GROMACS .gro file of C-alpha atoms in nm:
model
  162
    1MET     CA    1  -0.579   2.145  -1.027
    2VAL     CA    2  -0.865   2.029  -0.809
    3ASN     CA    3  -1.009   1.673  -0.843
    4ASP     CA    4  -1.344   1.560  -0.619
    5SER     CA    5  -1.206   1.229  -0.430
    6ALA     CA    6  -1.414   0.927  -0.548
    7GLY     CA    7  -1.383   0.785  -0.189
    8ALA     CA    8  -1.323   0.961   0.167
    9VAL     CA    9  -1.026   1.099   0.317
   10PRO     CA   10  -0.748   1.023   0.053
   11PHE     CA   11  -0.458   0.979   0.225
   12ALA     CA   12  -0.181   0.817   0.010
   13ILE     CA   13  -0.106   0.763  -0.344
   14THR     CA   14   0.102   0.569  -0.617
   15PHE     CA   15   0.127   0.514  -0.983
   16ASP     CA   16   0.096   0.215  -1.193
   17LYS     CA   17   0.368   0.117  -1.495
   18ALA     CA   18   0.062   0.317  -1.704
   19GLY     CA   19   0.074   0.592  -1.518
   20ARG     CA   20  -0.277   0.584  -1.341
   21MET     CA   21  -0.282   0.685  -1.025
   22LEU     CA   22  -0.379   0.486  -0.720
   23VAL     CA   23  -0.505   0.657  -0.396
   24ALA     CA   24  -0.572   0.520  -0.046
   25GLU     CA   25  -0.891   0.656   0.115
   26ALA     CA   26  -0.836   0.663   0.514
   27LYS     CA   27  -1.196   0.707   0.625
   28GLU     CA   28  -1.325   0.350   0.517
   29SER     CA   29  -1.031   0.163   0.437
   30THR     CA   30  -1.094   0.212   0.042
   31VAL     CA   31  -0.861   0.243  -0.273
   32SER     CA   32  -0.959   0.396  -0.596
   33THR     CA   33  -0.752   0.436  -0.929
   34TYR     CA   34  -0.781   0.694  -1.141
   35LYS     CA   35  -0.672   0.809  -1.519
   36VAL     CA   36  -0.477   1.101  -1.495
   37ARG     CA   37  -0.557   1.330  -1.829
   38VAL     CA   38  -0.299   1.578  -1.989
   39ASP     CA   39  -0.463   1.882  -1.838
   40GLY     CA   40  -0.432   1.750  -1.481
   41THR     CA   41  -0.764   1.661  -1.439
   42LEU     CA   42  -0.880   1.318  -1.323
   43GLU     CA   43  -1.124   1.021  -1.471
   44VAL     CA   44  -1.191   0.782  -1.177
   45VAL     CA   45  -1.094   0.423  -1.352
   46GLN     CA   46  -1.251   0.271  -1.038
   47LYS     CA   47  -1.407   0.375  -0.722
   48SER     CA   48  -1.325   0.306  -0.358
   49LEU     CA   49  -1.228  -0.074  -0.327
   50PRO     CA   50  -1.282  -0.156   0.048
   51ASN     CA   51  -0.993  -0.380   0.201
   52GLY     CA   52  -1.183  -0.515   0.523
   53GLN     CA   53  -0.902  -0.380   0.710
   54SER     CA   54  -0.869  -0.028   0.934
   55THR     CA   55  -0.678   0.307   0.813
   56PRO     CA   56  -0.466   0.253   0.501
   57CYS     CA   57  -0.185   0.508   0.550
   58ARG     CA   58   0.069   0.417   0.273
   59LEU     CA   59   0.059   0.264  -0.064
   60GLU     CA   60   0.394   0.115  -0.258
   61ARG     CA   61   0.426  -0.016  -0.611
   62ALA     CA   62   0.628  -0.404  -0.597
   63GLY     CA   63   0.620  -0.481  -0.975
   64ASP     CA   64   0.252  -0.535  -1.113
   65PHE     CA   65   0.136  -0.514  -0.737
   66PHE     CA   66   0.061  -0.274  -0.501
   67TYR     CA   67   0.061  -0.265  -0.089
   68GLY     CA   68  -0.133  -0.080   0.164
   69GLY     CA   69  -0.006  -0.050   0.521
   70ASN     CA   70  -0.318  -0.044   0.761
   71THR     CA   71  -0.196   0.147   1.033
   72GLY     CA   72  -0.514   0.065   1.244
   73ASN     CA   73  -0.534  -0.251   1.272
   74SER     CA   74  -0.151  -0.330   1.167
   75THR     CA   75  -0.178  -0.542   0.847
   76VAL     CA   76  -0.028  -0.502   0.482
   77THR     CA   77  -0.290  -0.519   0.234
   78GLY     CA   78  -0.194  -0.659  -0.162
   79TYR     CA   79  -0.365  -0.495  -0.480
   80ARG     CA   80  -0.317  -0.582  -0.815
   81THR     CA   81  -0.472  -0.408  -1.143
   82ASN     CA   82  -0.579  -0.515  -1.497
   83ARG     CA   83  -0.460  -0.348  -1.826
   84GLN     CA   84  -0.741  -0.122  -1.792
   85GLY     CA   85  -0.668  -0.021  -1.440
   86SER     CA   86  -0.925  -0.196  -1.238
   87LEU     CA   87  -0.795  -0.328  -0.877
   88ALA     CA   88  -0.866  -0.661  -0.697
   89LEU     CA   89  -0.715  -0.803  -0.398
   90THR     CA   90  -0.479  -1.031  -0.422
   91ASN     CA   91  -0.675  -1.257  -0.216
   92ASP     CA   92  -1.016  -1.289  -0.030
   93VAL     CA   93  -0.915  -1.175   0.343
   94GLY     CA   94  -0.758  -0.877   0.224
   95VAL     CA   95  -0.467  -0.968   0.451
   96ALA     CA   96  -0.112  -1.005   0.255
   97ALA     CA   97   0.048  -0.948   0.559
   98PRO     CA   98  -0.067  -1.032   0.882
   99PRO     CA   99   0.041  -0.865   1.233
  100SER     CA  100   0.238  -1.024   1.456
  101VAL     CA  101   0.321  -0.947   1.877
  102LYS     CA  102   0.629  -0.764   1.734
  103SER     CA  103   0.508  -0.573   1.441
  104GLN     CA  104   0.223  -0.283   1.546
  105GLY     CA  105   0.137   0.016   1.350
  106VAL     CA  106   0.197  -0.009   1.053
  107ILE     CA  107   0.263   0.289   0.897
  108ASP     CA  108   0.496   0.355   0.599
  109LEU     CA  109   0.588   0.116   0.342
  110ALA     CA  110   0.896   0.034   0.082
  111ALA     CA  111   0.993  -0.181  -0.181
  112THR     CA  112   1.353  -0.249  -0.298
  113LYS     CA  113   1.476  -0.138  -0.674
  114ASP     CA  114   1.464  -0.488  -0.806
  115GLU     CA  115   1.089  -0.520  -0.647
  116LYS     CA  116   1.161  -0.879  -0.502
  117PHE     CA  117   1.126  -0.731  -0.139
  118LEU     CA  118   0.876  -0.499   0.020
  119TYR     CA  119   1.008  -0.347   0.412
  120ALA     CA  120   0.703  -0.232   0.619
  121GLN     CA  121   0.769   0.015   0.947
  122ASN     CA  122   0.586  -0.027   1.230
  123ALA     CA  123   0.587   0.271   1.418
  124THR     CA  124   0.399   0.167   1.772
  125SER     CA  125   0.650  -0.134   1.801
  126GLY     CA  126   1.005   0.037   1.712
  127THR     CA  127   0.996  -0.242   1.432
  128VAL     CA  128   1.054  -0.295   1.032
  129ASP     CA  129   0.973  -0.633   0.902
  130GLY     CA  130   1.079  -0.749   0.557
  131PHE     CA  131   0.895  -0.959   0.341
  132ARG     CA  132   1.001  -1.148  -0.029
  133VAL     CA  133   0.705  -1.060  -0.285
  134GLY     CA  134   0.602  -1.363  -0.446
  135ARG     CA  135   0.489  -1.413  -0.820
  136ASN     CA  136   0.108  -1.406  -0.754
  137GLY     CA  137   0.154  -1.097  -0.485
  138SER     CA  138   0.196  -1.328  -0.198
  139LEU     CA  139   0.416  -1.193   0.146
  140THR     CA  140   0.628  -1.406   0.301
  141LYS     CA  141   0.841  -1.280   0.622
  142VAL     CA  142   1.164  -1.270   0.562
  143GLY     CA  143   1.268  -1.103   0.876
  144THR     CA  144   1.194  -0.864   1.132
  145THR     CA  145   1.424  -0.617   1.289
  146THR     CA  146   1.362  -0.540   1.647
  147GLY     CA  147   1.494  -0.258   1.888
  148LEU     CA  148   1.423   0.106   1.689
  149PRO     CA  149   1.272   0.400   1.889
  150PRO     CA  150   0.865   0.346   1.884
  151PHE     CA  151   0.722   0.677   1.680
  152ALA     CA  152   0.559   0.794   2.040
  153GLU     CA  153   0.945   0.842   2.165
  154SER     CA  154   1.121   0.953   1.862
  155GLY     CA  155   0.870   1.067   1.615
  156MET     CA  156   1.042   0.799   1.382
  157GLU     CA  157   0.807   0.789   1.026
  158GLY     CA  158   0.945   0.715   0.684
  159ILE     CA  159   1.147   0.400   0.534
  160ALA     CA  160   1.335   0.365   0.189
  161ALA     CA  161   1.474   0.076   0.062
  162VAL     CA  162   1.745  -0.003  -0.202
   0.00000   0.00000   0.00000
């Protein structure tokens, strides 16, 4: 089944609890939401919400919130959906977690099974940041693991949380 994308350069997907598909679009740093029909076609719920960041590469759900890893500027954007599937940013600036000197090149995200923690893999710096997910979708850094091989040296890409 082939469906046109609501935004340019669809790159990452995840699903909400109602089965709607969220798609990160890398060209303009946007996310769109779709309803997946029984026949496999997609119905656009919301077109391309911009986050004001650069190059979202991953989307990860943690409870009622979604997080996008923005590789281009090393930030994490937070999103929430309403009952109809419309998206909103968790704050005005589109940054749930700002970059730090130790954490550059957010390339992947993973949430724990209990959805209380989010981990961001930073491929350029060879680090992993851990965040506590707040009730309002805010992220509070709880630690940074250093000393991992950077992407250019090992091809390190991918993270899982339990």
